Amino acid sequence: MPVSFNHTIIAAVDRHASARFFRELLELDEAPSWGPFVNIQLEDGVLLQFAEPPVEIQMQHYAFLVDDELFDRAHGRLVGGGIEHWADPQMKRPGETNTEHGGRGVYFKDPAGHAIELITRPYLQAV
């Protein structure tokens, strides 16, 4: 069996709010949840599990590859929701998107303060 990514736990201040944020932004359905996790599942089967750890949350970076149509809708939700966003990870180009790697991209923070990136083209093509 080849290696594939299956799931990750994303630290959240409010696991329900974080999961809802991603479901609404990325147009995802609810997934079964259990124990301390509120889950969402991506189309490729990858499970994102939101949990509230008993420690200070350290910022992480999560990037999502989306098609052009979803990018437009998600970017519209960011703008419409007054969510600060940038064209660059250094946050020096506020309110913009980028055209890196032959596609478009945008950076913003989720409810827990994680650095989130949406891109329309992968940085590297599969070999």
PDB file of C-alpha atoms in Angstrom, residues 3-109:
ATOM      1  CA  VAL A   3       1.605   6.056   1.826  1.00  0.00           C
ATOM      2  CA  SER A   4      -1.255   8.543   2.040  1.00  0.00           C
ATOM      3  CA  PHE A   5      -2.253  11.150   4.583  1.00  0.00           C
ATOM      4  CA  ASN A   6      -5.193  10.012   6.730  1.00  0.00           C
ATOM      5  CA  HIS A   7      -5.954  12.518   9.519  1.00  0.00           C
ATOM      6  CA  THR A   8      -4.661  15.250  11.782  1.00  0.00           C
ATOM      7  CA  ILE A   9      -5.801  16.899  14.997  1.00  0.00           C
ATOM      8  CA  ILE A  10      -6.133  20.673  14.840  1.00  0.00           C
ATOM      9  CA  ALA A  11      -5.996  22.492  18.172  1.00  0.00           C
ATOM     10  CA  ALA A  12      -8.954  24.815  18.702  1.00  0.00           C
ATOM     11  CA  VAL A  13     -10.152  27.272  21.321  1.00  0.00           C
ATOM     12  CA  ASP A  14     -13.709  26.157  20.488  1.00  0.00           C
ATOM     13  CA  ARG A  15     -13.718  22.917  18.477  1.00  0.00           C
ATOM     14  CA  HIS A  16     -17.300  23.400  17.300  1.00  0.00           C
ATOM     15  CA  ALA A  17     -16.637  26.956  16.074  1.00  0.00           C
ATOM     16  CA  SER A  18     -13.448  25.926  14.267  1.00  0.00           C
ATOM     17  CA  ALA A  19     -15.094  22.955  12.552  1.00  0.00           C
ATOM     18  CA  ARG A  20     -18.061  25.131  11.547  1.00  0.00           C
ATOM     19  CA  PHE A  21     -15.688  27.794  10.152  1.00  0.00           C
ATOM     20  CA  PHE A  22     -13.990  25.247   7.881  1.00  0.00           C
ATOM     21  CA  ARG A  23     -17.251  23.517   6.894  1.00  0.00           C
ATOM     22  CA  GLU A  24     -18.819  26.809   5.846  1.00  0.00           C
ATOM     23  CA  LEU A  25     -15.722  28.238   4.158  1.00  0.00           C
ATOM     24  CA  LEU A  26     -14.887  25.069   2.211  1.00  0.00           C
ATOM     25  CA  GLU A  27     -18.487  23.888   1.686  1.00  0.00           C
ATOM     26  CA  LEU A  28     -17.983  20.585   3.514  1.00  0.00           C
ATOM     27  CA  ASP A  29     -20.606  18.307   5.048  1.00  0.00           C
ATOM     28  CA  GLU A  30     -20.612  17.336   8.700  1.00  0.00           C
ATOM     29  CA  ALA A  31     -18.794  14.101   9.552  1.00  0.00           C
ATOM     30  CA  PRO A  32     -19.379  11.725  12.460  1.00  0.00           C
ATOM     31  CA  SER A  33     -17.588  12.949  15.594  1.00  0.00           C
ATOM     32  CA  TRP A  34     -16.606  11.147  18.783  1.00  0.00           C
ATOM     33  CA  GLY A  35     -14.911  11.722  22.109  1.00  0.00           C
ATOM     34  CA  PRO A  36     -13.095  15.062  22.305  1.00  0.00           C
ATOM     35  CA  PHE A  37     -13.171  15.559  18.509  1.00  0.00           C
ATOM     36  CA  VAL A  38     -15.425  17.452  16.124  1.00  0.00           C
ATOM     37  CA  ASN A  39     -14.577  16.063  12.701  1.00  0.00           C
ATOM     38  CA  ILE A  40     -14.814  17.165   9.110  1.00  0.00           C
ATOM     39  CA  GLN A  41     -13.805  15.005   6.176  1.00  0.00           C
ATOM     40  CA  LEU A  42     -12.300  16.246   2.939  1.00  0.00           C
ATOM     41  CA  GLU A  43     -13.283  14.742  -0.413  1.00  0.00           C
ATOM     42  CA  ASP A  44     -10.103  12.651  -0.565  1.00  0.00           C
ATOM     43  CA  GLY A  45     -11.019  11.013   2.760  1.00  0.00           C
ATOM     44  CA  VAL A  46      -8.613  12.997   4.932  1.00  0.00           C
ATOM     45  CA  LEU A  47     -10.150  13.623   8.352  1.00  0.00           C
ATOM     46  CA  LEU A  48      -9.617  16.910  10.205  1.00  0.00           C
ATOM     47  CA  GLN A  49     -10.276  16.470  13.912  1.00  0.00           C
ATOM     48  CA  PHE A  50     -10.762  19.602  15.999  1.00  0.00           C
ATOM     49  CA  ALA A  51      -9.993  19.319  19.719  1.00  0.00           C
ATOM     50  CA  GLU A  52      -9.517  21.704  22.635  1.00  0.00           C
ATOM     51  CA  PRO A  53      -6.143  20.927  24.223  1.00  0.00           C
ATOM     52  CA  PRO A  54      -5.469  21.913  27.845  1.00  0.00           C
ATOM     53  CA  VAL A  55      -2.424  23.936  26.754  1.00  0.00           C
ATOM     54  CA  GLU A  56      -1.734  27.218  24.982  1.00  0.00           C
ATOM     55  CA  ILE A  57      -2.305  26.775  21.258  1.00  0.00           C
ATOM     56  CA  GLN A  58       0.720  27.294  19.042  1.00  0.00           C
ATOM     57  CA  MET A  59       0.040  28.549  15.528  1.00  0.00           C
ATOM     58  CA  GLN A  60       0.256  25.924  12.800  1.00  0.00           C
ATOM     59  CA  HIS A  61       0.008  26.295   9.027  1.00  0.00           C
ATOM     60  CA  TYR A  62      -2.562  24.387   6.975  1.00  0.00           C
ATOM     61  CA  ALA A  63      -2.887  24.736   3.192  1.00  0.00           C
ATOM     62  CA  PHE A  64      -5.865  23.548   1.156  1.00  0.00           C
ATOM     63  CA  LEU A  65      -5.876  22.939  -2.587  1.00  0.00           C
ATOM     64  CA  VAL A  66      -9.228  24.048  -4.038  1.00  0.00           C
ATOM     65  CA  ASP A  67     -10.565  24.575  -7.538  1.00  0.00           C
ATOM     66  CA  ASP A  68     -10.986  28.058  -9.003  1.00  0.00           C
ATOM     67  CA  GLU A  69     -14.733  28.171  -8.388  1.00  0.00           C
ATOM     68  CA  LEU A  70     -14.466  27.259  -4.694  1.00  0.00           C
ATOM     69  CA  PHE A  71     -11.564  29.705  -4.326  1.00  0.00           C
ATOM     70  CA  ASP A  72     -13.790  32.501  -5.642  1.00  0.00           C
ATOM     71  CA  ARG A  73     -16.648  31.577  -3.293  1.00  0.00           C
ATOM     72  CA  ALA A  74     -14.360  31.120  -0.265  1.00  0.00           C
ATOM     73  CA  HIS A  75     -12.561  34.398  -0.955  1.00  0.00           C
ATOM     74  CA  GLY A  76     -15.961  36.075  -1.217  1.00  0.00           C
ATOM     75  CA  ARG A  77     -16.866  34.649   2.202  1.00  0.00           C
ATOM     76  CA  LEU A  78     -13.627  36.000   3.689  1.00  0.00           C
ATOM     77  CA  VAL A  79     -14.282  39.455   2.254  1.00  0.00           C
ATOM     78  CA  GLY A  80     -17.994  39.385   3.126  1.00  0.00           C
ATOM     79  CA  GLY A  81     -17.243  38.205   6.654  1.00  0.00           C
ATOM     80  CA  GLY A  82     -14.669  40.927   7.233  1.00  0.00           C
ATOM     81  CA  ILE A  83     -11.928  38.314   7.741  1.00  0.00           C
ATOM     82  CA  GLU A  84      -8.501  39.848   7.323  1.00  0.00           C
ATOM     83  CA  HIS A  85      -6.521  38.121   4.575  1.00  0.00           C
ATOM     84  CA  TRP A  86      -3.244  38.556   2.731  1.00  0.00           C
ATOM     85  CA  ALA A  87      -1.575  37.607  -0.539  1.00  0.00           C
ATOM     86  CA  ASP A  88       1.582  36.524   1.306  1.00  0.00           C
ATOM     87  CA  PRO A  89       2.522  34.521   4.419  1.00  0.00           C
ATOM     88  CA  GLN A  90       4.405  37.520   5.831  1.00  0.00           C
ATOM     89  CA  MET A  91       1.086  39.429   5.937  1.00  0.00           C
ATOM     90  CA  LYS A  92       2.521  42.439   4.092  1.00  0.00           C
ATOM     91  CA  ARG A  93      -0.089  42.506   1.289  1.00  0.00           C
ATOM     92  CA  PRO A  94      -3.434  42.845   3.093  1.00  0.00           C
ATOM     93  CA  GLY A  95      -6.704  42.440   1.240  1.00  0.00           C
ATOM     94  CA  GLU A  96      -5.030  40.834  -1.782  1.00  0.00           C
ATOM     95  CA  THR A  97      -4.641  37.390  -3.354  1.00  0.00           C
ATOM     96  CA  ASN A  98      -1.554  36.119  -5.161  1.00  0.00           C
ATOM     97  CA  THR A  99      -0.890  34.408  -8.495  1.00  0.00           C
ATOM     98  CA  GLU A 100       1.988  32.189  -7.428  1.00  0.00           C
ATOM     99  CA  HIS A 101       2.792  28.768  -8.917  1.00  0.00           C
ATOM    100  CA  GLY A 102       0.456  29.244 -11.877  1.00  0.00           C
ATOM    101  CA  GLY A 103      -2.650  29.627  -9.744  1.00  0.00           C
ATOM    102  CA  ARG A 104      -4.097  31.855  -7.057  1.00  0.00           C
ATOM    103  CA  GLY A 105      -3.631  31.891  -3.310  1.00  0.00           C
ATOM    104  CA  VAL A 106      -4.721  33.652  -0.150  1.00  0.00           C
ATOM    105  CA  TYR A 107      -3.679  33.528   3.516  1.00  0.00           C
ATOM    106  CA  PHE A 108      -5.842  34.166   6.590  1.00  0.00           C
ATOM    107  CA  LYS A 109      -6.244  33.035  10.203  1.00  0.00           C
TER     108      LYS A 109
END
